[in-house]
Amino acid sequence: MKKVTYIFIVLLMSSTFGCTDFMNITSKDTITDDGVWISPSSIMLFISNIYTDLKGPLYTLDGAGGQAPDVLFTDDFLQLGEGNSNKWNLFDFNASSAPINRWDDCYKTIRKANLGLAKIEVSAVLTDDAKTRLMGDLYFMRGLFYLELLRFYGGVPLIDKALDRQVDEIFYARATAEETLNFIIADLQKAADRLPVTLVDEELGRATRGAAIGMQAVAYLHAAGVIDAKYYKNAADIANIFITGELKDRYSLFQGGFMELFLEEFEHNSEVIFDIQFAYPYRFTGTQTVFAPPEPGDEGGYGWGKGNVSQELVDAFEMKDGTAFDWSNPEHAKAPYENRDKRFYSTVHYNGKPWKGKILYTSQNTPKNLELKSNPNGMYSLSKPSCTKTGYYMGKHMNEKVVCGYDNRGKGVGGGHNYIVLRFAEILLTFAEAENEVNGPTTAVYKAIKLIRDRAGQPPLPAGLDKDSMRERIRKERRIELALEGKRFLDLVRWRTAEEVLNQNLSACLVTYVEKEGEIVPTYQVIKDVCKKAFIAPKNYLWPIPQGAINKNSALEQNPMW
């Protein structure tokens, strides 16, 4: 009930101020003092509205439309457009047609944050403690949105006040990437200095000191790859605050099941450092409607199956004994979904998996109908829109209890689970990666990775790895642990491996049931080049600044080659 109350406040604020474009650089402040700043409750609504600007890791999750790089551009997941259009996978767009425009949305929220910081600092209706806390929220959110701009666009204009075109210079040039990073770190530190370590129930969903510190580690790790490797030490030192420093034992790996970690019933568990709030029906996610498998024979009753896990991600999951999966191994090839890392079963929907009281078939036929000519929805077909193109669907974020699609009144339905922006496992991976880059595979690096592998039931990494070998193992561990959480594309960018990884076409698995020696058994065939990929370096490591923003601001310079 407390979660519902929080979301209701958020929606009330959205309905009250949803039509106001706070980041429209040509307008003055359009929220009047008598409308917002006269009472603590109305100011809190303003803060809540800023929190609703956060999107889920795939951007389609909250029904806000648009796409995200982990859907369109990674080697873990693929989505084909209308008529199986492949243009996004080939980076076939320009500054006017890019499928992702985070520039406008981020700057709209930054303007709100700047306005709030100015008004709250001089408020006559707030106590000093309330001012401190609310400004902590705003510094955190501003830092978060500038971090997103940095990761997509590089150095950006740094605007730290709500601009009034009547008195202010409104055309800002781009800062350098390093200047942008320093601004982000400063904002997150101001937030950390003002925010509490823990929250009471009524505050769940707001930022904490841990969230601000943790996002500093995330920012430094990104900067180490794209700005200067010196920032690996900063990333390791900040992440270590959660392991041996002041936040030790504040967070821990959730032990109630890897799939359950992401479900609504287990929100705000010990692993979550910061998450985005949802609560059906007040604000619900569209993840399962968009990505889940359709119910057989009922295209509209459940998921639309619009995107599919790649064979490349499936093959990346180890066997239960820690060895690599290998199609050339007859035992592996005969039963490719048996005896795998248990995170596989929580991350991927595959042929034969129990789902919603049935068996999910992603094959081209079924054990009961070997001559099937017209595939039911959900089964393998390259031509039918609602069928899987790879033999798989997304499993992570999916809840068997959630009904999706449309109800009998044509109203969209979906899940109410929160989306995790940062969790303790990512902090451990951040520490391990950064520490290895600075000092090599120390005991602390092994220990951090062991905690994650222990939770997954996987054996420890082999002893005696050198720095390069440990780097590769950490990157593989990060891919598996954080799969389908919106991290993969940004990792490929900061590792500068996208030009290698994203120029390899994606594969699928065709499962066919046949009769052998009186038994009906599945057979497996890897299909190459189901989805063509392309990546141009260095061009595609940064996104194009939207042409509309360039047209409005003569001081803006476009990213190279766009």
Coordinates of C-alpha atoms in Angstrom, one line a residue:
M1 CA 0.0 0.0 0.0
K2 CA 2.9 2.3 0.7
K3 CA 4.3 1.7 -2.7
V4 CA 0.9 2.5 -4.3
T5 CA 0.7 5.7 -2.3
Y6 CA 4.1 6.8 -3.6
I7 CA 3.1 6.2 -7.2
F8 CA -0.2 8.0 -6.7
I9 CA 1.7 11.1 -5.6
V10 CA 4.0 10.7 -8.6
L11 CA 1.0 10.5 -11.0
L12 CA -0.8 13.4 -9.4
M13 CA 2.3 15.5 -10.0
S14 CA 2.5 14.3 -13.6
S15 CA -1.1 15.2 -14.3
T16 CA -0.6 18.6 -12.6
F17 CA 2.5 19.6 -14.4
G18 CA 2.8 17.1 -17.2
C19 CA 2.2 19.7 -20.0
T20 CA 4.9 22.1 -18.8
D21 CA 8.1 21.8 -20.7
F22 CA 10.6 22.7 -18.0
M23 CA 13.6 22.3 -20.3
N24 CA 12.2 24.4 -23.2
I25 CA 15.2 26.8 -23.4
T26 CA 13.0 29.5 -24.9
S27 CA 10.6 29.8 -22.0
K28 CA 10.8 31.4 -18.6
D29 CA 9.9 29.5 -15.4
T30 CA 6.3 28.5 -16.0
I31 CA 5.5 27.1 -12.6
T32 CA 4.4 30.0 -10.5
D33 CA 5.4 30.4 -6.8
D34 CA 1.7 30.2 -5.7
G35 CA 1.4 26.9 -7.7
V36 CA 4.3 24.9 -6.3
W37 CA 6.7 26.6 -3.8
I38 CA 4.2 27.7 -1.1
S39 CA 4.0 24.4 0.7
P40 CA 6.3 21.4 1.6
S41 CA 3.7 19.0 0.1
S42 CA 3.6 20.7 -3.3
I43 CA 7.4 20.9 -3.4
M44 CA 7.5 17.1 -2.7
L45 CA 5.2 16.6 -5.7
F46 CA 7.7 18.5 -7.8
I47 CA 10.5 16.2 -6.6
S48 CA 8.4 13.2 -7.3
N49 CA 7.7 14.3 -10.8
I50 CA 11.4 14.5 -11.5
Y51 CA 11.8 10.9 -10.3
T52 CA 9.2 9.8 -12.9
D53 CA 11.5 11.0 -15.7
L54 CA 13.7 8.0 -15.0
K55 CA 13.2 5.3 -17.6
G56 CA 13.7 1.6 -17.3
P57 CA 16.9 -0.1 -18.7
L58 CA 15.3 -0.9 -22.0
Y59 CA 13.3 2.3 -22.3
T60 CA 10.3 0.5 -23.7
L61 CA 9.6 -0.8 -20.2
D62 CA 7.5 2.0 -18.9
G63 CA 5.4 2.4 -22.0
A64 CA 7.1 5.7 -22.9
G65 CA 8.0 4.5 -26.3
G66 CA 11.4 4.7 -28.0
Q67 CA 14.1 2.1 -27.9
A68 CA 17.3 1.4 -26.1
P69 CA 20.8 0.2 -27.2
D70 CA 20.5 -3.2 -25.5
V71 CA 17.4 -3.9 -27.6
L72 CA 18.7 -2.8 -30.9
F73 CA 22.5 -2.9 -31.0
T74 CA 24.1 -5.6 -28.8
D75 CA 25.1 -9.2 -29.4
D76 CA 22.8 -10.4 -26.6
F77 CA 19.4 -9.5 -28.0
L78 CA 17.9 -8.6 -31.3
Q79 CA 14.8 -6.9 -32.5
L80 CA 13.8 -6.5 -36.1
G81 CA 11.6 -3.6 -37.2
E82 CA 8.5 -3.6 -39.4
G83 CA 8.8 -6.1 -42.2
N84 CA 11.9 -7.5 -40.4
S85 CA 13.7 -4.3 -41.1
N86 CA 17.3 -4.5 -40.0
K87 CA 18.4 -0.9 -40.3
W88 CA 19.0 -0.2 -36.6
N89 CA 21.2 -3.2 -36.3
L90 CA 23.3 -1.8 -39.1
F91 CA 23.4 1.7 -37.4
D92 CA 21.6 2.9 -40.5
F93 CA 20.4 6.3 -39.3
N94 CA 21.5 9.9 -39.0
A95 CA 21.2 12.9 -36.6
S96 CA 17.6 13.4 -37.7
S97 CA 16.4 9.7 -37.6
A98 CA 18.3 8.1 -34.7
P99 CA 16.0 5.7 -32.8
I100 CA 17.3 7.0 -29.5
N101 CA 17.1 10.6 -28.4
R102 CA 18.1 11.0 -24.8
W103 CA 19.3 14.5 -25.4
D104 CA 16.0 16.2 -25.2
D105 CA 14.6 14.1 -22.3
C106 CA 17.7 14.5 -20.2
Y107 CA 17.9 18.3 -20.6
K108 CA 14.2 18.7 -19.8
T109 CA 14.9 16.9 -16.5
I110 CA 18.1 18.9 -15.9
R111 CA 16.1 22.1 -16.2
K112 CA 13.6 20.9 -13.7
A113 CA 16.4 20.0 -11.3
N114 CA 18.1 23.4 -11.7
L115 CA 14.8 25.1 -11.1
G116 CA 14.1 23.1 -8.0
L117 CA 17.6 23.7 -6.6
A118 CA 17.2 27.5 -7.0
K119 CA 13.7 27.6 -5.4
I120 CA 14.4 25.2 -2.6
E121 CA 17.5 26.9 -1.4
V122 CA 15.6 30.2 -0.7
S123 CA 12.3 28.5 0.4
A124 CA 10.6 30.1 3.4
V125 CA 8.3 27.1 3.9
L126 CA 11.0 24.4 4.4
T127 CA 13.1 23.6 7.4
D128 CA 16.9 23.5 6.9
D129 CA 16.9 19.7 7.2
A130 CA 14.2 19.4 4.5
K131 CA 16.1 21.7 2.2
T132 CA 19.2 19.6 2.6
R133 CA 17.4 16.4 1.9
L134 CA 15.5 17.7 -1.2
M135 CA 18.6 19.3 -2.7
G136 CA 20.3 15.9 -2.2
D137 CA 17.5 14.4 -4.4
L138 CA 18.0 17.0 -7.0
Y139 CA 21.8 16.8 -7.2
F140 CA 21.5 13.1 -7.5
M141 CA 19.0 13.2 -10.3
R142 CA 20.9 16.0 -12.2
G143 CA 24.1 13.9 -11.9
L144 CA 22.3 10.8 -13.1
F145 CA 21.0 12.5 -16.2
Y146 CA 24.3 14.2 -17.0
L147 CA 25.9 10.7 -16.7
E148 CA 23.5 9.4 -19.3
L149 CA 24.4 12.3 -21.6
L150 CA 28.1 11.6 -21.2
R151 CA 27.7 7.9 -22.0
F152 CA 25.7 8.6 -25.1
Y153 CA 27.2 11.9 -26.5
G154 CA 30.5 12.6 -24.8
G155 CA 31.1 16.1 -23.5
V156 CA 27.9 18.2 -23.3
P157 CA 26.8 21.7 -22.4
L158 CA 26.9 22.0 -18.6
I159 CA 23.9 24.0 -17.5
D160 CA 23.6 24.5 -13.7
K161 CA 20.8 27.0 -13.5
A162 CA 17.3 27.4 -14.9
L163 CA 17.8 29.7 -17.9
D164 CA 15.7 32.7 -18.6
R165 CA 16.2 33.9 -22.2
Q166 CA 15.4 37.4 -21.2
V167 CA 18.5 37.8 -19.0
D168 CA 20.7 34.7 -19.6
E169 CA 23.0 33.5 -22.4
I170 CA 21.1 30.4 -23.6
F171 CA 23.5 29.0 -26.2
Y172 CA 26.1 26.9 -24.4
A173 CA 29.0 25.2 -26.1
R174 CA 30.0 21.7 -25.2
A175 CA 32.3 21.0 -22.3
T176 CA 34.9 18.4 -22.7
A177 CA 34.2 14.8 -21.6
E178 CA 36.5 15.2 -18.6
E179 CA 34.8 18.5 -17.6
T180 CA 31.4 16.7 -17.9
L181 CA 32.7 13.8 -15.7
N182 CA 34.0 16.2 -13.0
F183 CA 30.6 18.0 -13.0
I184 CA 28.8 14.6 -12.5
I185 CA 31.1 13.5 -9.7
A186 CA 30.6 16.8 -8.0
D187 CA 26.9 16.6 -8.2
L188 CA 26.8 13.0 -6.9
Q189 CA 29.1 14.0 -4.0
K190 CA 26.8 16.9 -3.1
A191 CA 24.0 14.4 -3.2
A192 CA 25.9 11.9 -1.0
D193 CA 26.7 14.6 1.5
R194 CA 22.9 15.4 1.9
L195 CA 21.2 12.0 1.5
P196 CA 20.5 9.4 4.3
V197 CA 22.0 6.0 4.3
T198 CA 18.7 4.2 4.8
L199 CA 15.1 5.0 4.0
V200 CA 11.8 4.6 5.9
D201 CA 9.1 2.7 4.1
E202 CA 7.3 5.8 3.0
E203 CA 10.5 7.0 1.2
L204 CA 11.2 3.9 -0.8
G205 CA 12.3 4.8 -4.3
R206 CA 14.2 7.9 -3.3
A207 CA 18.0 8.2 -3.6
T208 CA 20.3 7.3 -0.7
R209 CA 23.9 8.0 0.1
G210 CA 24.7 4.6 -1.2
A211 CA 23.0 5.3 -4.5
A212 CA 25.0 8.5 -5.0
I213 CA 28.3 6.9 -4.1
G214 CA 27.6 3.9 -6.2
M215 CA 26.8 6.0 -9.3
Q216 CA 30.2 7.7 -8.8
A217 CA 31.8 4.3 -9.2
V218 CA 29.8 3.7 -12.3
A219 CA 30.8 7.1 -13.8
Y220 CA 34.5 6.5 -13.0
L221 CA 34.4 3.1 -14.6
H222 CA 32.9 4.5 -17.8
A223 CA 35.5 7.3 -17.8
A224 CA 38.4 4.9 -17.4
G225 CA 37.4 3.4 -20.8
V226 CA 36.5 6.5 -22.8
I227 CA 38.6 9.3 -21.2
D228 CA 41.6 8.1 -19.3
A229 CA 42.6 4.8 -17.7
K230 CA 43.7 6.7 -14.5
Y231 CA 40.0 6.6 -13.5
Y232 CA 40.2 2.9 -12.8
K233 CA 41.7 3.7 -9.5
N234 CA 38.9 6.0 -8.6
A235 CA 36.3 3.4 -9.6
A236 CA 38.0 0.7 -7.5
D237 CA 38.4 3.1 -4.5
I238 CA 34.7 4.2 -4.6
A239 CA 33.4 0.7 -5.1
N240 CA 35.5 -0.6 -2.2
I241 CA 33.5 1.7 0.1
F242 CA 30.7 -0.9 -0.2
I243 CA 33.1 -3.8 0.5
T244 CA 35.4 -2.7 3.2
G245 CA 34.4 1.0 3.9
E246 CA 31.6 2.8 5.5
L247 CA 28.9 1.0 3.6
K248 CA 30.2 -2.5 4.3
D249 CA 27.3 -4.8 5.2
R250 CA 24.8 -2.2 4.2
Y251 CA 24.1 -4.2 1.0
S252 CA 24.5 -7.9 0.2
L253 CA 23.7 -10.3 -2.6
F254 CA 20.1 -11.4 -2.5
Q255 CA 19.9 -15.2 -1.8
G256 CA 16.2 -15.7 -2.5
G257 CA 16.7 -16.7 -6.1
F258 CA 18.2 -15.0 -9.2
M259 CA 14.9 -14.7 -11.1
E260 CA 13.1 -13.5 -7.9
L261 CA 15.6 -10.7 -7.5
F262 CA 13.8 -8.8 -10.3
L263 CA 10.2 -9.6 -9.4
E264 CA 7.7 -7.3 -7.7
E265 CA 7.3 -9.5 -4.7
F266 CA 10.9 -9.1 -3.7
E267 CA 11.5 -5.4 -4.3
H268 CA 13.7 -3.4 -2.0
N269 CA 15.7 -6.5 -1.1
S270 CA 19.2 -6.3 0.3
E271 CA 20.9 -6.1 -3.1
V272 CA 19.1 -3.1 -4.5
I273 CA 21.0 0.1 -4.2
F274 CA 18.7 2.2 -6.5
D275 CA 15.7 1.3 -8.5
I276 CA 13.0 3.0 -10.6
Q277 CA 9.5 2.8 -9.1
F278 CA 6.5 1.2 -10.7
A279 CA 3.1 0.0 -9.3
Y280 CA 0.3 -1.4 -11.4
P281 CA -2.1 0.1 -12.4
Y282 CA -0.8 3.6 -11.4
R283 CA 2.4 3.3 -13.4
F284 CA 3.1 -0.1 -15.0
T285 CA 5.8 -1.5 -17.2
G286 CA 5.4 -2.7 -20.8
T287 CA 8.2 -5.2 -20.7
Q288 CA 6.2 -8.4 -20.7
T289 CA 3.7 -7.1 -23.3
V290 CA 6.5 -6.2 -25.7
F291 CA 9.0 -8.9 -25.1
A292 CA 7.3 -12.0 -23.6
P293 CA 6.3 -15.0 -25.7
P294 CA 2.7 -15.0 -26.9
E295 CA 0.4 -17.6 -25.5
P296 CA 0.1 -20.4 -28.1
G297 CA -2.8 -19.7 -30.4
D298 CA -3.6 -16.3 -28.8
E299 CA -1.6 -13.5 -30.3
G300 CA -3.2 -10.7 -28.4
G301 CA -3.6 -12.4 -25.0
Y302 CA -0.1 -12.1 -23.8
G303 CA 3.3 -11.0 -25.0
W304 CA 4.1 -9.7 -28.5
G305 CA 7.5 -11.4 -28.7
K306 CA 9.0 -8.4 -30.4
G307 CA 12.6 -9.1 -29.4
N308 CA 14.6 -12.3 -28.8
V309 CA 17.7 -13.4 -27.0
S310 CA 20.5 -14.3 -29.3
Q311 CA 22.2 -17.7 -29.6
E312 CA 25.5 -15.8 -28.7
L313 CA 24.2 -14.9 -25.3
V314 CA 22.9 -18.4 -24.7
D315 CA 26.2 -20.0 -25.6
A316 CA 28.0 -17.6 -23.2
F317 CA 26.5 -19.3 -20.2
E318 CA 28.8 -21.9 -18.7
M319 CA 28.0 -25.4 -17.9
K320 CA 27.2 -26.1 -14.2
D321 CA 30.8 -27.4 -13.6
G322 CA 32.3 -24.1 -14.9
T323 CA 33.5 -25.4 -18.3
A324 CA 32.5 -23.6 -21.4
F325 CA 29.5 -24.7 -23.4
D326 CA 30.6 -26.2 -26.8
W327 CA 28.4 -27.3 -29.7
S328 CA 31.2 -29.6 -30.8
N329 CA 30.8 -31.6 -27.6
P330 CA 28.2 -34.3 -28.4
E331 CA 26.8 -34.3 -24.9
H332 CA 26.3 -30.5 -24.9
A333 CA 24.8 -30.5 -28.4
K334 CA 22.3 -33.3 -27.6
A335 CA 20.8 -31.4 -24.6
P336 CA 22.0 -27.8 -24.8
Y337 CA 19.7 -26.5 -22.0
E338 CA 20.7 -29.0 -19.4
N339 CA 23.3 -28.6 -16.6
R340 CA 24.0 -24.9 -17.3
D341 CA 24.8 -22.0 -15.0
K342 CA 21.5 -21.5 -13.1
R343 CA 21.4 -17.9 -14.1
F344 CA 20.6 -19.1 -17.6
Y345 CA 17.2 -20.5 -16.5
S346 CA 16.3 -17.1 -15.0
T347 CA 17.5 -15.1 -17.9
V348 CA 16.3 -16.9 -21.0
H349 CA 13.0 -18.5 -22.1
Y350 CA 14.0 -21.5 -24.2
N351 CA 12.3 -24.5 -25.8
G352 CA 10.8 -26.9 -23.2
K353 CA 10.9 -24.4 -20.3
P354 CA 7.9 -24.6 -18.0
W355 CA 6.0 -21.2 -18.2
K356 CA 2.6 -20.2 -16.8
G357 CA 1.6 -23.8 -16.2
K358 CA 2.5 -25.0 -19.7
I359 CA 5.5 -26.0 -21.6
L360 CA 6.9 -23.2 -23.8
Y361 CA 7.7 -24.4 -27.3
T362 CA 10.0 -22.2 -29.4
S363 CA 10.5 -25.0 -31.9
Q364 CA 9.1 -25.2 -35.4
N365 CA 6.9 -28.1 -34.4
T366 CA 5.8 -29.9 -31.2
P367 CA 6.1 -33.4 -29.8
K368 CA 2.3 -33.8 -30.5
N369 CA 2.4 -32.4 -34.0
L370 CA 5.5 -33.3 -36.0
E371 CA 3.9 -32.2 -39.3
L372 CA 2.9 -28.8 -38.1
K373 CA 2.7 -26.4 -41.1
S374 CA 1.4 -23.2 -39.5
N375 CA 3.2 -22.3 -36.4
P376 CA 1.2 -21.2 -33.3
N377 CA 2.3 -17.8 -31.9
G378 CA 5.5 -18.0 -30.1
M379 CA 7.1 -20.8 -32.1
Y380 CA 10.0 -20.4 -34.4
S381 CA 9.3 -18.5 -37.6
L382 CA 11.4 -15.9 -39.5
S383 CA 8.3 -14.6 -41.3
K384 CA 5.6 -14.4 -38.6
P385 CA 5.9 -11.2 -36.5
S386 CA 4.9 -12.7 -33.2
C387 CA 7.2 -15.8 -33.5
T388 CA 10.7 -16.0 -32.1
K389 CA 13.5 -15.4 -34.6
T390 CA 16.2 -17.0 -32.6
G391 CA 14.4 -19.8 -30.7
Y392 CA 14.5 -17.8 -27.4
Y393 CA 12.6 -15.0 -25.6
M394 CA 13.6 -12.8 -22.7
G395 CA 13.3 -14.5 -19.3
K396 CA 14.7 -11.9 -16.9
H397 CA 12.1 -9.3 -15.7
M398 CA 9.3 -11.8 -16.5
N399 CA 6.8 -12.7 -13.9
E400 CA 4.4 -15.7 -14.4
K401 CA 1.7 -13.9 -12.3
V402 CA 1.5 -10.9 -14.6
V403 CA -1.2 -10.7 -17.3
C404 CA -0.1 -8.6 -20.3
G405 CA -1.3 -7.5 -23.7
Y406 CA -4.8 -6.0 -23.6
D407 CA -7.7 -6.8 -21.4
N408 CA -11.3 -7.2 -22.8
R409 CA -11.8 -3.4 -22.7
G410 CA -8.7 -2.8 -24.8
K411 CA -6.8 -1.3 -21.9
G412 CA -3.1 -2.1 -21.8
V413 CA -2.0 -4.2 -18.8
G414 CA 1.4 -5.1 -17.5
G415 CA 3.7 -5.5 -14.6
G416 CA 4.3 -3.2 -11.6
H417 CA 7.8 -4.3 -10.7
N418 CA 10.6 -1.8 -10.2
Y419 CA 13.6 -1.7 -12.4
I420 CA 17.0 -1.9 -10.8
V421 CA 19.4 0.8 -11.9
L422 CA 22.2 -0.3 -9.5
R423 CA 22.6 -3.4 -7.4
F424 CA 25.4 -4.8 -5.2
A425 CA 26.5 -7.4 -7.7
E426 CA 27.4 -4.6 -10.2
I427 CA 29.4 -2.9 -7.5
L428 CA 31.4 -6.1 -6.9
L429 CA 32.0 -6.4 -10.7
T430 CA 33.0 -2.8 -10.9
F431 CA 35.5 -3.2 -8.1
A432 CA 36.9 -6.4 -9.5
E433 CA 37.3 -4.9 -13.0
A434 CA 38.9 -1.7 -11.8
E435 CA 41.1 -3.3 -9.2
N436 CA 42.4 -5.8 -11.8
E437 CA 43.3 -3.0 -14.1
V438 CA 45.2 -1.1 -11.4
N439 CA 46.8 -4.0 -9.4
G440 CA 46.2 -7.2 -11.3
P441 CA 44.2 -10.2 -10.1
T442 CA 44.6 -9.6 -6.4
T443 CA 43.0 -11.7 -3.7
A444 CA 40.3 -9.0 -3.4
V445 CA 39.5 -9.4 -7.1
Y446 CA 39.1 -13.1 -6.7
K447 CA 37.0 -12.7 -3.6
A448 CA 34.6 -10.2 -5.3
I449 CA 34.0 -12.5 -8.3
K450 CA 33.7 -15.6 -6.0
L451 CA 30.8 -14.0 -4.1
I452 CA 28.8 -13.6 -7.4
R453 CA 29.7 -17.1 -8.7
D454 CA 28.9 -18.7 -5.3
R455 CA 25.4 -17.2 -5.5
A456 CA 25.0 -18.6 -9.0
G457 CA 26.3 -22.1 -7.9
Q458 CA 29.3 -21.8 -10.2
P459 CA 32.8 -22.9 -9.1
P460 CA 35.5 -20.3 -8.3
L461 CA 37.7 -18.9 -11.1
P462 CA 40.9 -20.9 -11.6
A463 CA 43.9 -19.8 -9.5
G464 CA 46.9 -18.2 -11.2
L465 CA 45.2 -16.0 -13.8
D466 CA 47.2 -13.2 -15.1
K467 CA 45.8 -9.7 -15.6
D468 CA 44.7 -10.2 -19.2
S469 CA 43.1 -13.6 -18.5
M470 CA 41.3 -12.1 -15.4
R471 CA 40.0 -9.2 -17.5
E472 CA 38.4 -11.6 -19.9
R473 CA 36.8 -13.6 -17.1
I474 CA 35.5 -10.5 -15.5
R475 CA 34.0 -9.3 -18.7
K476 CA 32.3 -12.7 -19.3
E477 CA 31.0 -12.7 -15.7
R478 CA 29.6 -9.2 -16.2
R479 CA 27.9 -10.2 -19.4
I480 CA 26.1 -13.1 -17.7
E481 CA 25.3 -11.5 -14.4
L482 CA 23.9 -8.3 -15.8
A483 CA 22.4 -9.7 -19.1
L484 CA 19.3 -7.8 -20.3
E485 CA 19.7 -5.1 -17.7
G486 CA 20.7 -2.3 -20.1
K487 CA 24.4 -2.6 -19.4
R488 CA 25.9 -4.5 -22.4
F489 CA 26.0 -1.8 -25.1
L490 CA 27.6 0.7 -22.7
D491 CA 30.2 -2.0 -21.7
L492 CA 31.1 -2.6 -25.3
V493 CA 31.5 1.1 -25.8
R494 CA 33.8 1.7 -22.8
W495 CA 35.8 -1.5 -23.5
R496 CA 36.2 -0.3 -27.2
T497 CA 35.3 -3.8 -28.3
A498 CA 32.1 -2.9 -30.1
E499 CA 33.8 -2.7 -33.5
E500 CA 34.8 -6.3 -33.1
V501 CA 31.7 -7.7 -31.4
L502 CA 29.0 -5.8 -33.3
N503 CA 30.4 -6.6 -36.7
Q504 CA 29.5 -10.2 -36.2
N505 CA 26.1 -11.4 -37.3
L506 CA 23.8 -13.0 -34.8
S507 CA 22.6 -16.6 -34.7
A508 CA 19.6 -18.7 -33.8
C509 CA 18.7 -22.2 -32.8
L510 CA 16.2 -24.2 -34.8
V511 CA 14.6 -26.9 -32.7
T512 CA 12.8 -29.7 -34.5
Y513 CA 11.0 -32.7 -33.0
V514 CA 11.6 -35.9 -34.8
E515 CA 10.9 -39.6 -34.2
K516 CA 13.9 -41.7 -33.4
E517 CA 13.7 -45.4 -32.4
G518 CA 10.1 -45.0 -31.4
E519 CA 10.7 -41.8 -29.3
I520 CA 9.9 -38.2 -30.1
V521 CA 13.0 -36.2 -29.4
P522 CA 14.2 -32.6 -30.1
T523 CA 17.1 -31.9 -32.4
Y524 CA 19.0 -28.6 -32.5
Q525 CA 20.5 -26.8 -35.4
V526 CA 22.4 -23.4 -35.1
I527 CA 21.3 -21.0 -37.8
K528 CA 23.9 -18.4 -38.7
D529 CA 23.4 -14.8 -39.9
V530 CA 19.7 -14.5 -38.7
C531 CA 20.5 -10.8 -37.9
K532 CA 23.1 -8.8 -39.8
K533 CA 25.2 -6.4 -37.6
A534 CA 27.5 -3.5 -38.4
F535 CA 29.4 -1.0 -36.4
I536 CA 31.7 1.8 -37.6
A537 CA 34.5 2.9 -35.4
P538 CA 35.1 5.5 -34.1
K539 CA 31.8 7.0 -35.4
N540 CA 29.3 4.8 -33.6
Y541 CA 31.0 5.0 -30.2
L542 CA 29.1 8.3 -29.7
W543 CA 25.6 9.0 -30.7
P544 CA 24.6 12.0 -33.0
I545 CA 23.4 15.0 -31.2
P546 CA 19.8 15.4 -32.5
Q547 CA 19.7 17.7 -35.5
G548 CA 17.0 19.7 -33.9
A549 CA 19.3 20.6 -31.0
I550 CA 22.0 21.6 -33.4
N551 CA 19.6 23.8 -35.4
K552 CA 18.5 25.7 -32.3
N553 CA 22.0 26.2 -30.8
S554 CA 24.7 27.6 -33.0
A555 CA 27.3 26.9 -30.4
L556 CA 26.8 23.1 -30.5
E557 CA 29.2 21.0 -32.5
Q558 CA 28.1 17.6 -33.8
N559 CA 30.0 14.4 -32.9
P560 CA 32.6 13.3 -35.4
M561 CA 31.4 11.6 -38.7
W562 CA 27.7 12.3 -38.0

